[in-house]
Short mmCIF file of C-alpha atoms in Angstrom, two decimals:
data_model
loop_
_atom_site.label_atom_id
_atom_site.label_comp_id
_atom_site.label_asym_id
_atom_site.label_seq_id
_atom_site.Cartn_x
_atom_site.Cartn_y
_atom_site.Cartn_z
CA UNK A 259 -47.34 -13.33 0.26
CA UNK A 260 -44.02 -13.76 -1.53
CA UNK A 261 -44.37 -14.67 -5.23
CA UNK A 262 -43.32 -18.17 -6.22
CA UNK A 263 -39.70 -18.81 -7.06
CA UNK A 264 -40.65 -19.81 -10.62
CA UNK A 265 -41.83 -16.29 -11.44
CA UNK A 266 -39.52 -14.82 -14.15
CA UNK A 267 -39.27 -11.50 -12.32
CA UNK A 268 -36.78 -12.98 -9.85
CA UNK A 269 -34.39 -13.85 -12.64
CA UNK A 270 -34.94 -10.50 -14.36
CA UNK A 271 -34.23 -8.69 -11.14
CA UNK A 272 -30.84 -10.35 -10.94
CA UNK A 273 -29.85 -10.14 -14.59
CA UNK A 274 -31.39 -6.87 -15.76
CA UNK A 275 -29.13 -3.93 -16.60
CA UNK A 276 -31.50 -1.69 -14.66
CA UNK A 277 -30.59 -1.24 -11.00
CA UNK A 278 -33.68 -1.04 -8.82
CA UNK A 279 -33.73 1.23 -5.79
CA UNK A 280 -34.89 -0.61 -2.68
CA UNK A 281 -35.82 0.50 0.85
CA UNK A 282 -34.81 -2.49 2.99
CA UNK A 283 -31.10 -2.29 3.75
CA UNK A 284 -30.49 -6.03 3.89
CA UNK A 285 -32.14 -6.49 0.48
CA UNK A 286 -29.91 -3.80 -1.01
CA UNK A 287 -26.81 -5.53 0.33
CA UNK A 288 -27.98 -8.96 -0.79
CA UNK A 289 -28.72 -7.72 -4.30
CA UNK A 290 -25.26 -6.21 -4.50
CA UNK A 291 -23.67 -9.47 -3.42
CA UNK A 292 -25.69 -11.61 -5.82
CA UNK A 293 -25.08 -9.25 -8.72
CA UNK A 294 -21.37 -9.30 -7.97
CA UNK A 295 -21.41 -13.08 -8.15
CA UNK A 296 -23.32 -13.06 -11.42
CA UNK A 297 -20.97 -10.52 -12.95
CA UNK A 298 -18.38 -13.26 -13.40
CA UNK A 299 -20.58 -16.33 -13.68
CA UNK A 300 -24.01 -16.47 -15.28
CA UNK A 301 -24.11 -20.23 -15.71
CA UNK A 302 -27.60 -21.72 -15.23
CA UNK A 303 -26.61 -23.33 -11.95
CA UNK A 304 -25.29 -20.05 -10.53
CA UNK A 305 -28.36 -18.12 -11.66
CA UNK A 306 -30.60 -20.76 -10.10
CA UNK A 307 -28.64 -20.63 -6.88
CA UNK A 308 -28.90 -16.84 -6.74
CA UNK A 309 -32.63 -16.90 -7.45
CA UNK A 310 -33.02 -19.47 -4.70
CA UNK A 311 -31.05 -17.35 -2.23
CA UNK A 312 -33.03 -14.23 -3.07
CA UNK A 313 -36.36 -16.03 -2.80
CA UNK A 314 -35.45 -17.65 0.51
CA UNK A 315 -34.36 -14.27 1.84
CA UNK A 316 -37.66 -12.71 0.78
CA UNK A 317 -39.66 -15.40 2.55
CA UNK A 318 -37.62 -15.01 5.71
CA UNK A 319 -37.98 -11.21 5.63
CA UNK A 320 -41.48 -11.01 4.16
CA UNK A 321 -42.54 -8.20 6.46
CA UNK A 322 -39.67 -5.97 5.37
CA UNK A 323 -39.50 -6.69 1.62
CA UNK A 324 -43.18 -6.34 0.74
CA UNK A 325 -42.90 -2.69 -0.27
CA UNK A 326 -39.80 -3.29 -2.38
CA UNK A 327 -41.27 -6.29 -4.19
CA UNK A 328 -44.63 -4.64 -4.82
CA UNK A 329 -43.13 -2.50 -7.56
CA UNK A 330 -41.65 -5.54 -9.29
CA UNK A 331 -44.38 -8.17 -9.00
CA UNK A 332 -47.43 -6.31 -10.26
CA UNK B 52 -33.62 7.54 22.88
CA UNK B 53 -34.29 7.05 26.57
CA UNK B 54 -32.56 3.69 26.93
CA UNK B 55 -29.17 5.17 26.07
CA UNK B 56 -27.16 7.99 27.58
CA UNK B 57 -23.85 9.16 28.94
CA UNK B 58 -23.55 8.21 32.60
CA UNK B 59 -21.06 7.68 35.39
CA UNK B 60 -19.49 4.29 35.93
CA UNK B 61 -21.28 4.15 39.29
CA UNK B 62 -24.62 4.53 37.50
CA UNK B 63 -23.66 1.75 35.11
CA UNK B 64 -22.68 -0.47 38.03
CA UNK B 65 -26.11 0.19 39.51
CA UNK B 66 -27.85 -0.83 36.32
CA UNK B 67 -25.82 -4.03 36.16
CA UNK B 68 -26.62 -4.80 39.79
CA UNK B 69 -30.30 -4.30 38.97
CA UNK B 70 -30.04 -7.01 36.31
CA UNK B 71 -29.88 -4.94 33.14
CA UNK B 72 -27.88 -5.96 30.08
CA UNK B 73 -25.76 -3.18 28.60
CA UNK B 74 -23.68 -2.11 25.62
CA UNK B 75 -21.03 0.29 26.87
CA UNK B 76 -18.65 2.68 25.14
CA UNK B 77 -15.99 4.61 26.97
CA UNK B 78 -12.38 5.42 27.60
CA UNK B 79 -10.34 2.38 28.53
CA UNK B 80 -9.74 3.51 32.12
CA UNK B 81 -13.45 4.19 32.60
CA UNK B 82 -14.42 0.77 31.27
CA UNK B 83 -11.88 -0.80 33.62
CA UNK B 84 -13.84 0.58 36.59
CA UNK B 85 -16.97 -1.36 35.67
CA UNK B 86 -17.79 -4.57 37.54
CA UNK B 87 -18.28 -7.88 35.79
CA UNK B 88 -21.79 -8.36 34.59
CA UNK B 89 -24.06 -8.65 31.63
CA UNK B 90 -22.33 -6.22 29.29
CA UNK B 91 -19.91 -5.79 26.44
CA UNK B 92 -17.92 -2.67 25.70
CA UNK B 93 -15.48 -0.95 23.44
CA UNK B 94 -13.02 1.90 23.83
CA UNK B 95 -13.87 5.39 22.57
CA UNK B 96 -14.17 8.74 24.37
CA UNK B 97 -16.40 10.49 21.80
CA UNK B 98 -20.18 10.45 22.04
CA UNK B 99 -23.31 11.98 20.56
CA UNK B 100 -25.59 12.82 23.49
CA UNK B 101 -28.90 14.59 23.97
CA UNK B 102 -26.87 17.70 24.72
CA UNK B 103 -24.69 17.30 21.63
CA UNK B 104 -21.34 15.82 20.69
CA UNK B 105 -18.89 15.48 23.58
CA UNK B 106 -15.46 14.12 24.41
CA UNK B 107 -15.48 12.52 27.86
CA UNK B 108 -12.81 10.23 29.28
CA UNK B 109 -14.53 9.78 32.65
CA UNK B 110 -18.17 8.92 31.92
CA UNK B 111 -19.31 6.15 29.62
CA UNK B 112 -22.14 5.80 27.14
CA UNK B 113 -24.47 2.93 28.00
CA UNK B 114 -27.30 1.37 26.01
CA UNK B 115 -29.70 -0.65 28.11
CA UNK B 116 -31.07 -3.58 26.16
CA UNK B 117 -34.82 -3.05 25.64
CA UNK B 118 -37.27 -5.31 27.52
CA UNK B 119 -38.13 -7.35 24.43
CA UNK B 120 -34.46 -8.20 23.87
CA UNK B 121 -32.53 -10.53 26.15
CA UNK B 122 -29.01 -11.86 26.39
CA UNK B 123 -28.31 -15.19 24.72
CA UNK B 124 -24.52 -15.32 24.88
CA UNK B 125 -21.34 -13.26 24.76
CA UNK B 126 -18.35 -14.47 22.76
CA UNK B 127 -14.94 -13.24 21.77
CA UNK B 128 -13.96 -13.99 18.16
CA UNK B 129 -10.57 -14.04 16.51
CA UNK B 130 -10.31 -13.21 12.81
CA UNK B 131 -10.96 -16.77 11.67
CA UNK B 132 -13.74 -17.43 14.14
CA UNK B 133 -15.70 -14.40 12.98
CA UNK B 134 -16.71 -16.42 9.95
CA UNK B 135 -19.34 -18.05 12.15
CA UNK B 136 -20.73 -14.87 13.68
CA UNK B 137 -23.93 -14.87 11.64
CA UNK B 138 -24.71 -18.47 12.53
CA UNK B 139 -23.96 -18.37 16.24
CA UNK B 140 -26.84 -16.24 17.44
CA UNK B 141 -30.35 -17.54 18.11
CA UNK B 142 -32.84 -17.81 15.27
CA UNK B 143 -34.91 -14.65 14.99
CA UNK B 144 -32.52 -12.69 17.18
CA UNK B 145 -29.99 -9.92 16.65
CA UNK B 146 -26.34 -9.52 17.54
CA UNK B 147 -24.14 -6.62 18.65
CA UNK B 148 -20.49 -6.58 17.65
CA UNK B 149 -17.52 -4.40 18.62
CA UNK B 150 -14.13 -4.84 16.93
CA UNK B 151 -10.86 -3.10 17.84
CA UNK B 152 -9.69 -0.77 15.05
CA UNK B 153 -6.85 -2.08 12.89
CA UNK B 154 -6.99 -5.53 14.51
CA UNK B 155 -6.95 -8.73 12.48
CA UNK B 156 -10.71 -9.24 13.01
CA UNK B 157 -11.33 -5.68 11.74
CA UNK B 158 -9.44 -6.35 8.52
CA UNK B 159 -11.01 -9.79 8.06
CA UNK B 160 -14.56 -8.62 8.72
CA UNK B 161 -14.17 -5.65 6.38
CA UNK B 162 -13.11 -7.81 3.47
CA UNK B 163 -14.96 -11.05 4.07
CA UNK B 164 -18.23 -10.43 5.94
CA UNK B 165 -20.28 -10.50 2.77
CA UNK B 166 -19.15 -14.07 2.19
CA UNK B 167 -19.69 -15.32 5.74
CA UNK B 168 -22.24 -18.14 6.00
CA UNK B 169 -25.61 -16.70 6.94
CA UNK B 170 -24.67 -13.12 5.96
CA UNK B 171 -27.83 -10.98 6.33
CA UNK B 172 -29.74 -13.81 8.04
CA UNK B 173 -30.12 -11.67 11.15
CA UNK B 174 -29.25 -8.09 12.09
CA UNK B 175 -25.61 -7.67 13.10
CA UNK B 176 -24.95 -4.15 14.32
CA UNK B 177 -22.05 -2.48 16.05
CA UNK B 178 -18.89 -0.52 15.69
CA UNK B 179 -15.14 -0.33 15.50
CA UNK B 180 -13.59 0.74 18.80
CA UNK B 181 -11.00 3.49 18.83
CA UNK B 182 -9.02 5.92 20.94
CA UNK B 183 -8.84 9.64 21.59
CA UNK B 184 -7.40 11.19 18.42
CA UNK B 185 -4.56 12.68 20.48
CA UNK B 186 -3.60 9.13 21.47
CA UNK B 187 -3.42 7.69 17.95
CA UNK B 188 -0.32 5.52 17.77
CA UNK B 189 0.19 5.64 21.53
CA UNK B 190 -2.89 3.76 22.75
CA UNK B 191 -4.60 0.70 21.35
CA UNK B 192 -8.34 0.28 20.77
CA UNK B 193 -9.86 -2.57 22.75
CA UNK B 194 -13.07 -4.40 23.51
CA UNK B 195 -14.33 -5.88 26.76
CA UNK B 196 -16.32 -8.99 27.54
CA UNK B 197 -18.00 -7.73 30.70
CA UNK B 198 -19.20 -11.18 31.68
CA UNK B 199 -15.60 -12.31 32.28
CA UNK B 200 -13.74 -9.00 32.49
CA UNK B 201 -11.51 -10.00 29.58
CA UNK B 202 -10.07 -7.07 27.64
CA UNK B 203 -8.88 -7.75 24.11
CA UNK B 204 -7.05 -5.76 21.47
CA UNK B 205 -7.07 -8.54 18.90
CA UNK B 206 -10.53 -10.09 19.16
CA UNK B 207 -14.04 -8.93 18.44
CA UNK B 208 -16.67 -9.15 21.15
CA UNK B 209 -20.20 -10.14 20.21
CA UNK B 210 -23.40 -10.17 22.24
CA UNK B 211 -25.98 -12.48 20.71
CA UNK B 212 -29.52 -11.60 21.78
CA UNK B 213 -32.95 -13.19 21.69
CA UNK B 214 -36.05 -11.27 20.73
CA UNK B 215 -39.58 -11.68 22.00
CA UNK B 216 -41.56 -13.84 19.60
CA UNK B 217 -43.72 -10.99 18.35
CA UNK B 218 -40.85 -8.58 17.72
CA UNK B 219 -38.40 -8.17 14.88
CA UNK B 220 -35.26 -6.08 14.67
CA UNK B 221 -34.65 -3.82 11.71
CA UNK B 222 -31.28 -2.33 10.91
CA UNK B 223 -30.88 0.80 8.81
CA UNK B 224 -28.43 3.55 7.98
CA UNK B 225 -28.38 7.27 7.30
CA UNK B 226 -25.68 8.39 4.93
CA UNK B 227 -25.53 12.05 3.99
CA UNK B 228 -23.20 11.34 1.14
CA UNK B 229 -24.34 10.56 -2.38
CA UNK B 230 -22.36 9.93 -5.51
CA UNK B 231 -21.08 13.14 -7.06
CA UNK B 232 -21.11 13.80 -10.76
CA UNK B 233 -17.44 13.07 -11.39
CA UNK B 234 -15.52 10.15 -12.83
CA UNK B 235 -16.47 6.53 -12.36
CA UNK B 236 -13.75 4.84 -10.30
CA UNK B 237 -13.26 1.09 -10.19
CA UNK B 238 -10.61 -1.17 -8.74
CA UNK B 239 -9.29 -4.52 -9.91
CA UNK B 240 -8.37 -5.77 -6.44
CA UNK B 241 -10.03 -5.62 -3.05
CA UNK B 242 -8.12 -3.83 -0.32
CA UNK B 243 -7.61 -1.07 2.19
CA UNK B 244 -4.55 0.13 0.29
CA UNK B 245 -4.75 1.10 -3.35
CA UNK B 246 -2.09 1.84 -5.95
CA UNK B 247 -4.01 1.80 -9.19
CA UNK B 248 -7.51 2.95 -10.07
CA UNK B 249 -9.48 2.67 -13.28
CA UNK B 250 -10.82 6.15 -14.08
CA UNK B 251 -13.75 5.65 -16.45
CA UNK B 252 -12.04 2.38 -17.34
CA UNK B 253 -8.55 3.83 -17.88
CA UNK B 254 -5.85 2.67 -15.43
CA UNK B 255 -3.72 5.22 -13.59
CA UNK B 256 -2.15 6.00 -10.23
CA UNK B 257 -4.88 6.66 -7.66
CA UNK B 258 -2.64 8.93 -5.55
CA UNK B 259 -1.72 11.02 -8.60
CA UNK B 260 -5.33 11.19 -9.71
CA UNK B 261 -6.50 12.51 -6.33
CA UNK B 262 -3.66 15.01 -6.14
CA UNK B 263 -3.97 16.31 -9.70
CA UNK B 264 -7.75 16.66 -9.48
CA UNK B 265 -7.50 18.40 -6.10
CA UNK B 266 -9.99 15.96 -4.61
CA UNK B 267 -11.15 16.81 -1.08
CA UNK B 268 -10.44 13.53 0.69
CA UNK B 269 -12.83 14.43 3.51
CA UNK B 270 -15.41 13.29 0.97
CA UNK B 271 -15.58 9.51 0.75
CA UNK B 272 -15.79 7.24 -2.24
CA UNK B 273 -19.46 6.28 -2.61
CA UNK B 274 -20.94 3.16 -4.21
CA UNK B 275 -24.65 2.72 -4.90
CA UNK B 276 -25.83 -0.68 -3.63
CA UNK B 277 -29.39 -0.64 -4.95
CA UNK B 278 -30.17 2.60 -3.15
CA UNK B 279 -27.83 2.12 -0.20
CA UNK B 280 -25.00 4.60 -0.45
CA UNK B 281 -21.93 2.75 0.84
CA UNK B 282 -18.89 4.88 1.67
CA UNK B 283 -15.20 4.13 1.67
CA UNK B 284 -13.34 6.90 3.51
CA UNK B 285 -9.85 8.15 2.83
CA UNK B 286 -7.19 7.69 5.50
CA UNK B 287 -4.11 9.05 3.71
CA UNK B 288 -2.74 9.82 0.28
CA UNK B 289 0.97 9.08 0.00
CA UNK B 290 2.16 10.44 -3.33
CA UNK B 291 5.78 9.37 -2.71
CA UNK B 292 4.79 5.77 -2.07
CA UNK B 293 2.11 5.98 -4.77
CA UNK B 294 -0.40 4.60 -2.29
CA UNK B 295 -3.85 5.58 -1.05
CA UNK B 296 -4.90 4.20 2.33
CA UNK B 297 -8.59 3.73 3.08
CA UNK B 298 -10.70 3.08 6.20
CA UNK B 299 -12.60 0.27 4.47
CA UNK B 300 -11.73 -1.89 1.50
CA UNK B 301 -12.76 -1.18 -2.06
CA UNK B 302 -14.04 -4.15 -4.04
CA UNK B 303 -13.61 -5.09 -7.69
CA UNK B 304 -16.71 -4.82 -9.85
CA UNK B 305 -18.15 -1.98 -7.77
CA UNK B 306 -18.45 1.49 -9.31
CA UNK B 307 -17.42 4.31 -6.99
CA UNK B 308 -17.58 8.08 -7.33
CA UNK B 309 -16.27 10.83 -5.09
CA UNK B 310 -19.15 12.04 -2.89
CA UNK B 311 -21.00 15.24 -3.58
CA UNK B 312 -20.09 17.87 -0.95
CA UNK B 313 -22.34 18.32 2.11
CA UNK B 314 -22.53 22.01 3.05
CA UNK B 315 -23.57 21.67 6.69
CA UNK B 316 -23.61 18.25 8.32
CA UNK B 317 -25.88 19.12 11.26
CA UNK B 318 -28.69 20.66 9.23
CA UNK B 319 -28.36 18.07 6.45
CA UNK B 320 -28.53 15.26 9.00
CA UNK B 321 -31.61 16.74 10.66
CA UNK B 322 -33.27 16.94 7.27
CA UNK B 323 -32.85 13.27 6.40
CA UNK B 324 -32.67 11.29 9.65
CA UNK B 325 -36.03 9.61 10.23
CA UNK B 326 -37.88 10.19 13.49
CA UNK B 327 -37.65 6.46 14.22
CA UNK B 328 -33.88 6.83 14.69
CA UNK B 329 -34.50 8.83 17.88
CA UNK B 330 -36.19 5.82 19.45
CA UNK B 331 -33.59 3.35 18.24
CA UNK B 332 -32.45 0.52 20.48
CA UNK B 333 -28.89 1.23 19.42
CA UNK B 334 -27.21 3.84 17.23
CA UNK B 335 -23.71 5.05 16.43
CA UNK B 336 -22.08 7.62 14.18
CA UNK B 337 -18.65 7.97 12.64
CA UNK B 338 -15.67 9.85 14.06
CA UNK B 339 -15.10 11.37 10.61
CA UNK B 340 -18.60 12.84 10.62
CA UNK B 341 -17.91 14.10 14.15
CA UNK B 342 -14.63 15.76 13.14
CA UNK B 343 -15.36 16.90 9.58
CA UNK B 344 -18.96 17.85 10.43
CA UNK B 345 -17.94 19.80 13.52
CA UNK B 346 -20.33 17.87 15.76
CA UNK B 347 -18.68 18.66 19.09
CA UNK B 348 -21.32 20.62 21.01
CA UNK B 349 -23.86 20.10 18.22
CA UNK B 350 -27.06 18.08 18.59
CA UNK B 351 -27.95 15.62 15.84
CA UNK B 352 -31.72 15.58 16.20
CA UNK B 353 -31.82 13.36 19.25
CA UNK B 354 -29.77 10.63 17.57
CA UNK B 355 -27.34 9.52 20.30
CA UNK B 356 -24.64 6.89 20.71
CA UNK B 357 -20.92 6.29 20.53
CA UNK B 358 -18.83 8.01 17.88
CA UNK B 359 -16.82 5.29 16.24
CA UNK B 360 -13.85 4.34 14.08
CA UNK B 361 -16.18 2.44 11.74
CA UNK B 362 -19.81 1.38 11.81
CA UNK B 363 -21.27 -2.05 11.29
CA UNK B 364 -24.65 -2.71 9.75
CA UNK B 365 -24.28 -6.29 8.55
CA UNK B 366 -20.92 -5.21 7.06
CA UNK B 367 -18.33 -2.52 7.72
CA UNK B 368 -19.33 1.04 6.83
CA UNK B 369 -17.61 4.43 6.95
CA UNK B 370 -18.92 7.95 7.63
CA UNK B 371 -22.41 6.56 8.23
CA UNK B 372 -25.03 6.76 10.99
CA UNK B 373 -26.31 3.29 11.90
CA UNK B 374 -29.35 2.41 13.98
CA UNK B 375 -31.30 -0.63 15.11
CA UNK B 376 -34.97 -0.50 15.98
CA UNK B 377 -37.44 -3.09 17.19
CA UNK B 378 -40.79 -3.46 15.47
#
């Protein structure tokens, strides 16, 4: 079960200075892309869009991201 | 991997006649002997086989699509059309792509794939086709749409595939290189060709930096993408022109370091490659690993496939082993 999009951990994951180490290749590449976008624009609308993209990706790839998300959503 | 091996073109023709769908790598003249059918191919005469790394201009390396994977469509893409590659395949499927080295689609994909609509929505795996290293500059890499027989030096060929409803495809990489302990290198512009680098934030000539530091350019630049080590390999350092040419683009905002040395590629690879890679539906490894790692005649723990001028796992990679498995 993927945590709800409203959970603050999604936002923290994208904005934190700490870089998590993930297992699922596509998640690693997505995180890099979203963080690159947020490096130059952290407006509320951009952050919301990135959270939405990350959450949608997690739902679509639930089987593969469970292990990576387990360490974040305790 | 029992669905993939080096074989004669007659054997490949037999598999096509029997209704199999294939991914084929081989020398251009060998590929030209294959009949039309359900296959795509790319030029390269280097392969990792069960017996070890080989150069073979006569036989070809063929991957038979596994039973739970079936052909949806084959398309050729020019550089602009590639933008739609992630959206063209069937939902829940996977796609195989081969792009001729140094072609417009190669350059476009390298720099823009991460911004393509649907990027990461489904596995996109493949390679950059090449030529025998003795033929560099004299022969051109190409791809083949086996369904029509069309050979192209300036388009990418893509095979979009469906998957059985209860199966998923997972794409992963094995990269022996990690970031070394040296300077942090960043770049203000994306590109395959670099003049200036920021060394720990201080701008200077990249060519001069590499020369003065005595950097071994067989070691790639490495960026850490949340645990994925992503390489950018060196093609040439031209001190006179003050230019460094790369096999993949660097990107602004990404922190690179020169890779830590790998003492022995074969043993290091065997130590880290997961067992699942041996049963992969598709795999490929880089020509630079083949050459620098001395892989000719060496086995890489049952990991077989074409040896390529660039690897694709969602995006372009360098000096990396790529594999796709069904789960």
